[in-house]
Coordinates of C-alpha atoms and ligand atoms in Angstrom, one line a residue:
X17 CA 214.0 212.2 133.0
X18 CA 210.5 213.0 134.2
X19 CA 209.5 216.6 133.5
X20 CA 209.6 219.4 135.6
X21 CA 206.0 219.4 137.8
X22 CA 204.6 222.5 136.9
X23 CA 202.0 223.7 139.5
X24 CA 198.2 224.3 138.5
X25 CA 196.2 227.5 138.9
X26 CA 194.7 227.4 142.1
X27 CA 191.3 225.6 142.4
X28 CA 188.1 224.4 143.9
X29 CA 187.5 221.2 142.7
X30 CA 184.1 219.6 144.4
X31 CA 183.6 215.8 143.7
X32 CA 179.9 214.8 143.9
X33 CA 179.7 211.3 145.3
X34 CA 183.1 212.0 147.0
X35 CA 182.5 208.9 149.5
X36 CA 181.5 206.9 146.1
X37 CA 183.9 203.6 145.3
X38 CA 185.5 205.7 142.3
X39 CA 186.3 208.8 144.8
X40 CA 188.0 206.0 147.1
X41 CA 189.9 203.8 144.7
X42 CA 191.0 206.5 142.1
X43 CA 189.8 210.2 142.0
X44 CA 191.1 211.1 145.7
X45 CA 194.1 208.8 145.8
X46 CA 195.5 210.8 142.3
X47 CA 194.8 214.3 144.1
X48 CA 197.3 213.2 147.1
X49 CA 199.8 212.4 144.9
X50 CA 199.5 215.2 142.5
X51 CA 199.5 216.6 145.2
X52 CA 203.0 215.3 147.3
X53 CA 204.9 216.3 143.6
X54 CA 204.0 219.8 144.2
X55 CA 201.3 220.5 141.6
X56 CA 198.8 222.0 143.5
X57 CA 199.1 225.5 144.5
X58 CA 198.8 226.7 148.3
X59 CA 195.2 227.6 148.1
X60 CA 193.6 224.9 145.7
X61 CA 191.1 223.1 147.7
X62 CA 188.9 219.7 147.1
X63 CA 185.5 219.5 148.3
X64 CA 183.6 215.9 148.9
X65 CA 180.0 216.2 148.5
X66 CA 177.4 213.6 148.9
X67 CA 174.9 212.5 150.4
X68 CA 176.3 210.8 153.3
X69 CA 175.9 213.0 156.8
X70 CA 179.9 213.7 157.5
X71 CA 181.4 216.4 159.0
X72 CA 185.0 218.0 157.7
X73 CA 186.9 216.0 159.8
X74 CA 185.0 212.5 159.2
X75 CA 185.6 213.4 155.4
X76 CA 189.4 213.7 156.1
X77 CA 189.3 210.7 158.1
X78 CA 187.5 209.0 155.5
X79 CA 190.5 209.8 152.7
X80 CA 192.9 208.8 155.1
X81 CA 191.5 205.0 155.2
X82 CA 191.2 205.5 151.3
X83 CA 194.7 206.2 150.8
X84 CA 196.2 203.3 153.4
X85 CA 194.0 201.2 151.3
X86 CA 194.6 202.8 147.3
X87 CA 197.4 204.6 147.6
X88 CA 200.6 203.8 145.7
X89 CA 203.2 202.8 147.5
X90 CA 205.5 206.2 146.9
X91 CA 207.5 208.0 148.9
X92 CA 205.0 210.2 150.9
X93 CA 205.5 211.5 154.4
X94 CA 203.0 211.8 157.0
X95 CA 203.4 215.4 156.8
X96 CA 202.3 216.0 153.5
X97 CA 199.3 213.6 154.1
X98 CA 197.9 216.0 157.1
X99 CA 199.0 218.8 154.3
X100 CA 196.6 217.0 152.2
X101 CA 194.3 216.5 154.3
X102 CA 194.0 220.5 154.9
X103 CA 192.6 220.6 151.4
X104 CA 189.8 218.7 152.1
X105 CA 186.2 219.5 153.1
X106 CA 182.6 218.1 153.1
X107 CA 179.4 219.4 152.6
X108 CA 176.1 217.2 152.5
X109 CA 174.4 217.3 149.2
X110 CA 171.5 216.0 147.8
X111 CA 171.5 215.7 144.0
X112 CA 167.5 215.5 143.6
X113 CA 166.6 218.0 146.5
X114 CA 167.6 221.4 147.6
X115 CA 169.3 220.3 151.0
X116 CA 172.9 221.6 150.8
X117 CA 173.2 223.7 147.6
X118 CA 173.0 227.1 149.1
X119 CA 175.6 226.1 151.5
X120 CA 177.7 224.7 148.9
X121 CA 177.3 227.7 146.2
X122 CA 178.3 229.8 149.3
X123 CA 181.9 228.2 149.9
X124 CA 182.9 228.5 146.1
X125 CA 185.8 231.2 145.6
X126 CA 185.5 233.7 143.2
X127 CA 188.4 233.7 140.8
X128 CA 189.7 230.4 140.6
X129 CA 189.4 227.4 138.3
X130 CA 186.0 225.9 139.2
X131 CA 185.6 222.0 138.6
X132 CA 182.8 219.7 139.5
X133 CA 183.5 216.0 139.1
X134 CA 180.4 214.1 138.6
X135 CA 181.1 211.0 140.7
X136 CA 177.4 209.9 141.0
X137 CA 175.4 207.0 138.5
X138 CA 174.3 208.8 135.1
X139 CA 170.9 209.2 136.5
X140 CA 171.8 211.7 138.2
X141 CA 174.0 214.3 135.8
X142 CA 171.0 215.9 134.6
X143 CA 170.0 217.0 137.9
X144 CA 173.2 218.2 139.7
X145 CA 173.7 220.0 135.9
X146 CA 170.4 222.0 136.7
X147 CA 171.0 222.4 140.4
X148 CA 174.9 223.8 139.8
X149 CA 172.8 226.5 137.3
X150 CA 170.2 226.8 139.3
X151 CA 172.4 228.2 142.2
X152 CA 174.6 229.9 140.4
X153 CA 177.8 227.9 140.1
X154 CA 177.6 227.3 136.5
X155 CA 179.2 230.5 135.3
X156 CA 181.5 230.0 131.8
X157 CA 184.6 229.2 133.5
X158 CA 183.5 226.3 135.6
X159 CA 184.1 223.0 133.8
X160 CA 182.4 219.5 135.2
X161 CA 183.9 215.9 135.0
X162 CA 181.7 213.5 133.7
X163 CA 182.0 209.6 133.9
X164 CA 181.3 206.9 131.8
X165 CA 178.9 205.4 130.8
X166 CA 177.9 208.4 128.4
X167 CA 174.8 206.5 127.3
X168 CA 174.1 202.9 126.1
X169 CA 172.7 203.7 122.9
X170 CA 172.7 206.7 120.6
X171 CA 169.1 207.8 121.8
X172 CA 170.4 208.0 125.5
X173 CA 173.5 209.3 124.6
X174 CA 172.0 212.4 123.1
X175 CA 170.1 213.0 125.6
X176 CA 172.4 213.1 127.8
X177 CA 174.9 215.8 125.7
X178 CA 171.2 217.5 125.5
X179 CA 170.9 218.1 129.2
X180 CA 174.3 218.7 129.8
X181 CA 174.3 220.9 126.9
X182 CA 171.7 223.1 128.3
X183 CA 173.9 224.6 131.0
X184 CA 177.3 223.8 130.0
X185 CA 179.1 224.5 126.8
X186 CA 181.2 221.7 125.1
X187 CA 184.1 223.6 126.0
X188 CA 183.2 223.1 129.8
X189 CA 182.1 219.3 129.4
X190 CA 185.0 216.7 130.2
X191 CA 184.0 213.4 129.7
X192 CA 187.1 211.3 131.2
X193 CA 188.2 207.9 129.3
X194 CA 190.8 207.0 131.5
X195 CA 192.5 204.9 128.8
X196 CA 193.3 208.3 127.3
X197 CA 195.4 209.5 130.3
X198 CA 197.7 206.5 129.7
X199 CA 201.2 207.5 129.0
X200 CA 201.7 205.1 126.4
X201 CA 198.6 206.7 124.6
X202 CA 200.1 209.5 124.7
X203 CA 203.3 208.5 123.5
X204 CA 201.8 206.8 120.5
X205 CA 200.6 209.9 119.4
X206 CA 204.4 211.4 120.0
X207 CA 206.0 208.1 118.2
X208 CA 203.5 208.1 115.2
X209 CA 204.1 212.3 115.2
X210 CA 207.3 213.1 116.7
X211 CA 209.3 210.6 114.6
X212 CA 209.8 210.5 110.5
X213 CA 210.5 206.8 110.6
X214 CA 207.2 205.8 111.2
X215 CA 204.2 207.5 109.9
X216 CA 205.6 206.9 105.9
X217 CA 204.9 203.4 106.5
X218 CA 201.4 204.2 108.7
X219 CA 199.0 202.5 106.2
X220 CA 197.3 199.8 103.9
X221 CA 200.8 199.5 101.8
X222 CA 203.3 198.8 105.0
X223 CA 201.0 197.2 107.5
X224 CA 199.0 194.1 107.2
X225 CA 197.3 194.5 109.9
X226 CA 196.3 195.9 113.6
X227 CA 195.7 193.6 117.0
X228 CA 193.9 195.5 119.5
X229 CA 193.6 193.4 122.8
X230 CA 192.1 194.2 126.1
X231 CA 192.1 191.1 128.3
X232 CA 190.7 190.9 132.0
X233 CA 191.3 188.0 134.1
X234 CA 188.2 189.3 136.7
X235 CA 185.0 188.0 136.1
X236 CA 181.9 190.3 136.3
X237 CA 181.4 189.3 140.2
X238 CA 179.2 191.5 142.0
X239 CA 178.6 193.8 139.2
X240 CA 176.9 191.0 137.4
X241 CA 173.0 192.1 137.4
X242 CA 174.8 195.7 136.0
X243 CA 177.1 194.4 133.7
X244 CA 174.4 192.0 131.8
X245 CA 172.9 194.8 130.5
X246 CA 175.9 196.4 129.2
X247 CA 178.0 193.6 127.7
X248 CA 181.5 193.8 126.7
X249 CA 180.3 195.8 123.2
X250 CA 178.9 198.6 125.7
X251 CA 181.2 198.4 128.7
X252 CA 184.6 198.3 126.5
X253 CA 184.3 198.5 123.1
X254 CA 182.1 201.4 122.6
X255 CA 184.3 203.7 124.0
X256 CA 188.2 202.6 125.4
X257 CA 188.7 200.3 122.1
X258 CA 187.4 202.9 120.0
X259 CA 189.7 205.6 121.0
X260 CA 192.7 203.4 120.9
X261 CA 191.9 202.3 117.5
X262 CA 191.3 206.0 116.4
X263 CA 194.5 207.1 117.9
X264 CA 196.0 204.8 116.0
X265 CA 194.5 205.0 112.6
X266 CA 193.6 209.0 112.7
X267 CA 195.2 211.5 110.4
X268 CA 198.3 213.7 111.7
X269 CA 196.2 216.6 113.3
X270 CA 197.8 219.9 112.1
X271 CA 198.2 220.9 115.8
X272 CA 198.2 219.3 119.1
X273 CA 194.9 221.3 119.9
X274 CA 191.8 219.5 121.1
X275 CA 189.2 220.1 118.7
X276 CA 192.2 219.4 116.1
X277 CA 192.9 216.0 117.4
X278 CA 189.2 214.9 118.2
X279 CA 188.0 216.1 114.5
X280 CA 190.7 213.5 113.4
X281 CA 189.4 210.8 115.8
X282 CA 185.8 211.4 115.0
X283 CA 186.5 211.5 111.0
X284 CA 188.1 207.7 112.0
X285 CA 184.9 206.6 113.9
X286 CA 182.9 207.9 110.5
X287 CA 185.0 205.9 107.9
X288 CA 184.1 202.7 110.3
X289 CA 182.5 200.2 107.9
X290 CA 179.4 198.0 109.3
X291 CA 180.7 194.9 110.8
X292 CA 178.7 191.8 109.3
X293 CA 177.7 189.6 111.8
X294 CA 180.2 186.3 110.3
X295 CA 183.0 189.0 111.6
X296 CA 182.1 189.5 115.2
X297 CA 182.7 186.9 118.0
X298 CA 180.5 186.7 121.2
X299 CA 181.6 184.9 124.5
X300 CA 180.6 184.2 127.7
X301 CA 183.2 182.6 130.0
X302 CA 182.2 179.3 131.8
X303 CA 183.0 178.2 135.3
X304 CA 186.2 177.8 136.8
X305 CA 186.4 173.7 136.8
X306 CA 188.1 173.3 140.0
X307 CA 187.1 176.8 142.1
X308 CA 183.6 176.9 143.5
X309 CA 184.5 180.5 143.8
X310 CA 184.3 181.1 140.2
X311 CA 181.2 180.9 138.6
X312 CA 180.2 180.9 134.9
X313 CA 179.0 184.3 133.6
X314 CA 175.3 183.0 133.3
X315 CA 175.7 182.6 137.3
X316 CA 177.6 185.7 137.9
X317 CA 174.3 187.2 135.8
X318 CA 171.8 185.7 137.6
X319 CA 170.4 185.3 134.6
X320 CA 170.4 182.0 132.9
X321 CA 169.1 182.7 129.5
X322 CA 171.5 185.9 129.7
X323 CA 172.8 186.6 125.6
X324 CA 174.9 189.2 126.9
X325 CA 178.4 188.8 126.1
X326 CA 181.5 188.9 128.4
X327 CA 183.9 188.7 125.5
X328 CA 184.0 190.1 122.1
X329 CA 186.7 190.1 119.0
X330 CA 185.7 191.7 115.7
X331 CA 187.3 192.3 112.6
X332 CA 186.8 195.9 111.3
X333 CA 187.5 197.8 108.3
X334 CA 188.2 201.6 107.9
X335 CA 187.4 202.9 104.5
X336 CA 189.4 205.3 103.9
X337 CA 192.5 206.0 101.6
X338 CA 195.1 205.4 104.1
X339 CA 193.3 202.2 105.7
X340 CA 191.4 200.4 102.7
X341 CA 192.6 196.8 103.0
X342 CA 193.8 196.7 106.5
X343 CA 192.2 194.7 108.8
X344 CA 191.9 196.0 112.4
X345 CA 191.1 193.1 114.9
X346 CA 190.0 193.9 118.1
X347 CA 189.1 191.4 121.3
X348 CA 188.5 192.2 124.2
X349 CA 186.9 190.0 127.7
X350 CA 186.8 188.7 131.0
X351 CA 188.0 185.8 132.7
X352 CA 190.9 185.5 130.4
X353 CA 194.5 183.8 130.6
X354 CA 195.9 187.4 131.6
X355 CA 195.5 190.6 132.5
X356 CA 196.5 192.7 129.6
X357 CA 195.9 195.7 127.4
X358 CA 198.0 196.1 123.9
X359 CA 198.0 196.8 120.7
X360 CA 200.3 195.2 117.9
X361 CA 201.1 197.3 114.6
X362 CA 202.2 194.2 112.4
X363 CA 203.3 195.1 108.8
X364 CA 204.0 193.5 105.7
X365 CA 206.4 191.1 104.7
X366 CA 209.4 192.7 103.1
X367 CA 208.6 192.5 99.2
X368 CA 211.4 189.4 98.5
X369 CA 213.6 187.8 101.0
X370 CA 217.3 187.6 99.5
X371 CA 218.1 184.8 102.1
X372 CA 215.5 182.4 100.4
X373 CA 213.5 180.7 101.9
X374 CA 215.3 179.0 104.4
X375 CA 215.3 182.4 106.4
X376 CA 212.0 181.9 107.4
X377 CA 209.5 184.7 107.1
X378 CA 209.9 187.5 109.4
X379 CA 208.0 191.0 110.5
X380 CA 208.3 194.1 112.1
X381 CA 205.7 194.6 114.3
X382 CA 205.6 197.5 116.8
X383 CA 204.0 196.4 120.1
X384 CA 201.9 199.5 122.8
X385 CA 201.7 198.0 125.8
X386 CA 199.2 199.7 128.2
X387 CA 199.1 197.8 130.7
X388 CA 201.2 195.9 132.8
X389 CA 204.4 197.6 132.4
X390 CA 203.3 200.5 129.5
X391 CA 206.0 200.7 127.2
X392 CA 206.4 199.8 123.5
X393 CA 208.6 197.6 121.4
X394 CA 209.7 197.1 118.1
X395 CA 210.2 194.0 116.9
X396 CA 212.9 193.8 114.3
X397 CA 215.0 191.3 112.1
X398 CA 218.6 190.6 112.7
X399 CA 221.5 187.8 111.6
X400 CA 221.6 185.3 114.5
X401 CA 225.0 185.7 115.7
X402 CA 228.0 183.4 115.2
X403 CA 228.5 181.6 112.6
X404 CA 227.0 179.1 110.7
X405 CA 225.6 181.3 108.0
X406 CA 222.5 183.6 107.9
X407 CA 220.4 183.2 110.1
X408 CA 217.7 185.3 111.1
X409 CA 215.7 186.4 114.4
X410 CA 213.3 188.6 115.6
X411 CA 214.6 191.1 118.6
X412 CA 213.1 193.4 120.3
X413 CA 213.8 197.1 120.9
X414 CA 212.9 198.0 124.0
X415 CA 211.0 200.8 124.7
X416 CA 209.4 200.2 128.1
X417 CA 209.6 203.6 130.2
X418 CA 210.9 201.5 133.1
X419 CA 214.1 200.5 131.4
X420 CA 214.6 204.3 129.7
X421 CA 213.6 206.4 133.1
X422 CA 215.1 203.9 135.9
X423 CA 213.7 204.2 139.4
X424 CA 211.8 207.5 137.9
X425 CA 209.1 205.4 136.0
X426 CA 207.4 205.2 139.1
X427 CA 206.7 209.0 139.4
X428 CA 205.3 208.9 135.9
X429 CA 201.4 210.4 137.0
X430 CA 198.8 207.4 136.4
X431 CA 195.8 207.9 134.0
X432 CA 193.2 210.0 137.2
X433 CA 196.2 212.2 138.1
X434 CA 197.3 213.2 134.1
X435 CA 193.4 213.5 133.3
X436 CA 192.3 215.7 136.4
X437 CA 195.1 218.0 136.4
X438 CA 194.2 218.5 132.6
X439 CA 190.7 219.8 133.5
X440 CA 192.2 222.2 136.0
X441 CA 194.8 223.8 133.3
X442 CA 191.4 223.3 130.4
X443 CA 192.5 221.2 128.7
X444 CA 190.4 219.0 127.1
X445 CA 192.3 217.1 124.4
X446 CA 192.4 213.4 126.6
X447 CA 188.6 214.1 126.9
X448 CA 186.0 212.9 124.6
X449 CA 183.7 215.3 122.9
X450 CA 180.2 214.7 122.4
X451 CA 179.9 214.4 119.1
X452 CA 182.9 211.4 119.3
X453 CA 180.5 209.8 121.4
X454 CA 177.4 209.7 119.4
X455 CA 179.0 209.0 116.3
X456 CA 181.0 205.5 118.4
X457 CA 177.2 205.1 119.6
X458 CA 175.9 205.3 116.0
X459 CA 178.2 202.5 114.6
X460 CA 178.1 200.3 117.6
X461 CA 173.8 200.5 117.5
X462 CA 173.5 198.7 114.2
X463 CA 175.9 195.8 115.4
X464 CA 173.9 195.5 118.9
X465 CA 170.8 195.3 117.3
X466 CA 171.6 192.7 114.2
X467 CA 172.6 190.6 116.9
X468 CA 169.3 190.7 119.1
X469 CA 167.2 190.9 116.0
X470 CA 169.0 188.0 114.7
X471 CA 168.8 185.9 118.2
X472 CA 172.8 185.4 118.3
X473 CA 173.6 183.6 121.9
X474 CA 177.0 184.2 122.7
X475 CA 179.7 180.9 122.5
X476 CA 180.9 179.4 125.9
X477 CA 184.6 179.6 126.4
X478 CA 187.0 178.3 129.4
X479 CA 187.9 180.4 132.2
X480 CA 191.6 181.2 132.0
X481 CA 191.5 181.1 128.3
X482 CA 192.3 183.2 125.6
X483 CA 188.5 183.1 124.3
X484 CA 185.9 181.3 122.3
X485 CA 188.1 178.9 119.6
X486 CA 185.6 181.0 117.0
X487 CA 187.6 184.0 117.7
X488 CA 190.9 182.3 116.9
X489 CA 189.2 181.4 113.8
X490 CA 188.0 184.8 112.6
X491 CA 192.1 185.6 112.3
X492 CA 192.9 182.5 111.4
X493 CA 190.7 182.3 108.2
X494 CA 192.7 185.0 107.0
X495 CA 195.2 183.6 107.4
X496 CA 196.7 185.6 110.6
X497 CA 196.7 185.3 114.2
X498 CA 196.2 186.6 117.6
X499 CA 199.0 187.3 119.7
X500 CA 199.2 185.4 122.8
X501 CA 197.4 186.6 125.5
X502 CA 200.0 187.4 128.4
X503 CA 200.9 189.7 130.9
Ligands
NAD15 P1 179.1 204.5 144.2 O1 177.7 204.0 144.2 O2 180.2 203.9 144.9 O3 179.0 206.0 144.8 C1 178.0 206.9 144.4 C2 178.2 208.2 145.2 O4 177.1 209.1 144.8 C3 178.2 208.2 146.7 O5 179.1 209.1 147.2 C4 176.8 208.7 147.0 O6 176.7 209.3 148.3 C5 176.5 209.7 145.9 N1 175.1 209.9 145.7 C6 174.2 209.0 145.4 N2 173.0 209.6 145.2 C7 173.1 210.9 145.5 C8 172.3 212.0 145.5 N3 171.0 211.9 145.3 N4 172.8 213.2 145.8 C9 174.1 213.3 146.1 N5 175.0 212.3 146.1 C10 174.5 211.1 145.8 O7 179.5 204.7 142.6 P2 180.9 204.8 142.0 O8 181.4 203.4 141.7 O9 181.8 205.7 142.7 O10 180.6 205.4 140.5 C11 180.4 206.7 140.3 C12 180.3 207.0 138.8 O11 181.5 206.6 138.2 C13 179.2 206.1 138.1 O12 178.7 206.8 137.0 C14 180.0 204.9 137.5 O13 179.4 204.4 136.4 C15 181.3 205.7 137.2 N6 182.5 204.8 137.1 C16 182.9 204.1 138.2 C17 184.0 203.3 138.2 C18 184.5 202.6 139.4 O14 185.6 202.0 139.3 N7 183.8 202.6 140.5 C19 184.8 203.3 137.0 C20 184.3 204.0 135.9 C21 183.2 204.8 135.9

């Protein structure tokens, strides 16, 4: 059931902050496994650069430890990890200096795919944009990887786009949202596209509303002094709940083409109405009663007159013809009952219920599960069977990939391994385009600074909970409610 594994063009990928904690938990454990299903061609090669003194073979040795640590547990012989391993080289760079660059433009090959994954802290983009120009590597087929954060406000996002910009064409930039690589994500766009039974009912008239929930259990730990000058509005809503929400509310693009499907998603992000402040709910989660180990954001912060929030739910409104009068609710924090990522289509009643009204009241709602166990599900209405007259229930169909592919789910490629392979063929439609970016930043601005101007402290909630009881109300005075946080 899972498609053919068609190999990549041969390619010098070069990851800058290759000994980085990203390199180690993700980027370098989704090569090796692209890698054991055959994608890479004989010939592609993957080059750690940073700043660390290593030579080729403390590199390899260094992967090695990564993948015994972050590697799936799939089938992989020890073979094909000293196979890997063959791929791999190191050469010492220094993003700010000149040590290494020579050296490094020297061990490119000419006439393959050229990608350089910027692994590094923001700060740093601009230079090792200039430095890969500067030495030559930036000719117009090379393409660099760029992480997030892009920015935390429109002023720093453009900037950013502006350095990168003066190197690199748009066409070359990849900024990865690994939300985006989700299979599920990509399946919504395949159920709401591929199928005529859904996208007829795809607005205001059929659905009431949309639940958008992404739900940590972690606290912010050791990223804490980082993290309390983000805020859950920076770190997750700005950019992950956004595209999910314009996935789901864009127009049918006239082709799966990139620039086609992100003029859709950025025409979404535009037709976003301000959000006034009675509509948005700030948290920060309190200590864990009974677990000295779990500390109260303000702790975690260091930072005890901290306003930054570790939770968030909003109500939104797209105006728009298709959206007008639909409600999209979106929460998302730490420290909550479970860990969880979904979003719930929920649509209308049906018009009038010929079973009266002892039938109860009953809706289709179409469930995307991103994580755990990505599937979907479609809740629908059926006669409780035997007898004893008409009953109804709500049943689920089942859409999980685990229950449709069988022991094959597992070779589905995870979010890194979907996304990087993309840059290698070009293809940039997972990948968010500038002008996305500073048009999420240009909504999200506003909100961030009613809420300092206005001195709003963020509500306490309990650890292990599904949020401040405020956010339960913003659904509840309209007369709705959240879906139950679980995994
Ligand atoms: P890290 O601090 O663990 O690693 C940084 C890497 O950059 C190291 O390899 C270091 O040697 C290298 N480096 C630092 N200064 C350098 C210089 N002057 N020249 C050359 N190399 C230099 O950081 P990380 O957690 O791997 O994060 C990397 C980027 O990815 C950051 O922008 C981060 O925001 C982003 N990110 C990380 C995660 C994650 O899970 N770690 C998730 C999403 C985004």
């Amino acid at each position: 059931m899972v498609s053919r594994v068609i190999p990549v063009d041969e390619f010098d990928l070069v990851i800058f902050g290759g000994t980085g904690d990203l390199a180690r938990r993700k980027i370098l454990p989704a090569l090796f496994r692209r890698f054991c299903a055959g994608q890479m061609e004989r010939g592609a090669r993957i080059i750690g650069a940073a700043r660390s003194e290593m030579d080729n073979e403390g590199y390899r040795e260094f992967v090695r430890e990564a993948l015994r640590e972050f590697g799936t547990g799939r089938a992989c012989e020890e073979g094909t990890l000293e196979g890997f391993c063959k791929t791999l080289s190191y050469i010492t760079v220094d993003a700010r200096g000149t040590d290494g660059w020579s050296a490094l433009a020297a061990m490119m090959k000419p006439g393959v795919v050229r990608a350089f994954y910027f692994s590094v802290g923001p700060s740093l983009f601009g230079d090792l944009a200039e430095r890969l120009h500067q030495y030559g590597m930036a000719d117009a087929d090379s393409r660099i990887v760029v992480e997030k954060p892009f920015g935390r406000d429109l002023a720093t996002a453009r900037a950013l786009n502006d350095t990168l910009a003066l190197h690199f064409d748009e066409s070359q930039i990849y900024r990865i949202d690994h939300y985006l690589g989700k299979e599920t994500v990509q399946n919504l766009m395949a159920v709401r596209f591929g199928n005529m039974l859904f996208e007829p009912l795809w607005n205001a008239q059929y659905v009431d509303h949309i639940q958008i929930t992404v739900a940590e259990t972690v606290g912010v730990g050791g990223r804490g002094e980082y993290y309390d000058r983000s805020g859950a509005m920076r770190d997750m809503v700005q950019n992950h709940l956004m595209q999910l929400l314009c996935l789901i509310a864009m127009e049918p693009p006239a082709k799966f083409d990139p620039d086609a499907v992100r003029d859709e998603k950025l025409k979404v992000i535009r037709a976003l109405d301000p959000v006034p402040p009675e509509d948005i709910v700030r948290g920060q989660y309190l200590a864990e009663t009974d677990d000295p180990d779990k500390p109260g954001y303000l702790a975690h912060a260091e930072n005890p007159r901290s306003k930054t929030e570790s939770f968030i739910a909003m109500r939104l409104a797209i105006s728009n013809w298709r959206w007008k009068g639909t409600p999209f609710y979106l929460r998302t924090g730490k420290r909550l009952k479970a860990r969880t990522s979904e979003i719930a289509v929920v649509f209308k009643d049906t018009p009038h219920s010929i079973f009266g009204p002892e039938a109860g009241r009953h809706r289709n709602i179409l469930t995307i599960r991103l994580q755990p166990n990505e599937g979907m599900e479609l809740g629908v209405t059926i006669k409780e069977p035997g007898p004893g007259g008409m009953r109804l229930i709500d049943v689920p169909l089942d859409m999980s990939f685990a229950e449709a592919l069988g022991p094959e789910a597992e070779e589905v490629p995870d979010a890194y391994e979907r996304l990087i392979m993309d840059v290698i063929r070009g293809n940039q439609t997972l990948f968010m385009r500038g002008d996305e970016v500073e048009a999420a930043w240009a909504w999200t601005d506003p909100l961030i600074e009613g809420w300092e101007a206005r001195g709003d402290a963020p509500v306490p909630y309990e650890s292990g909970s599904s949020g401040p009881e405020d956010a339960l109300m913003l659904m509840h005075r309209d007369g709705r409610r959240w879906r139950e946080i679980r995994a």
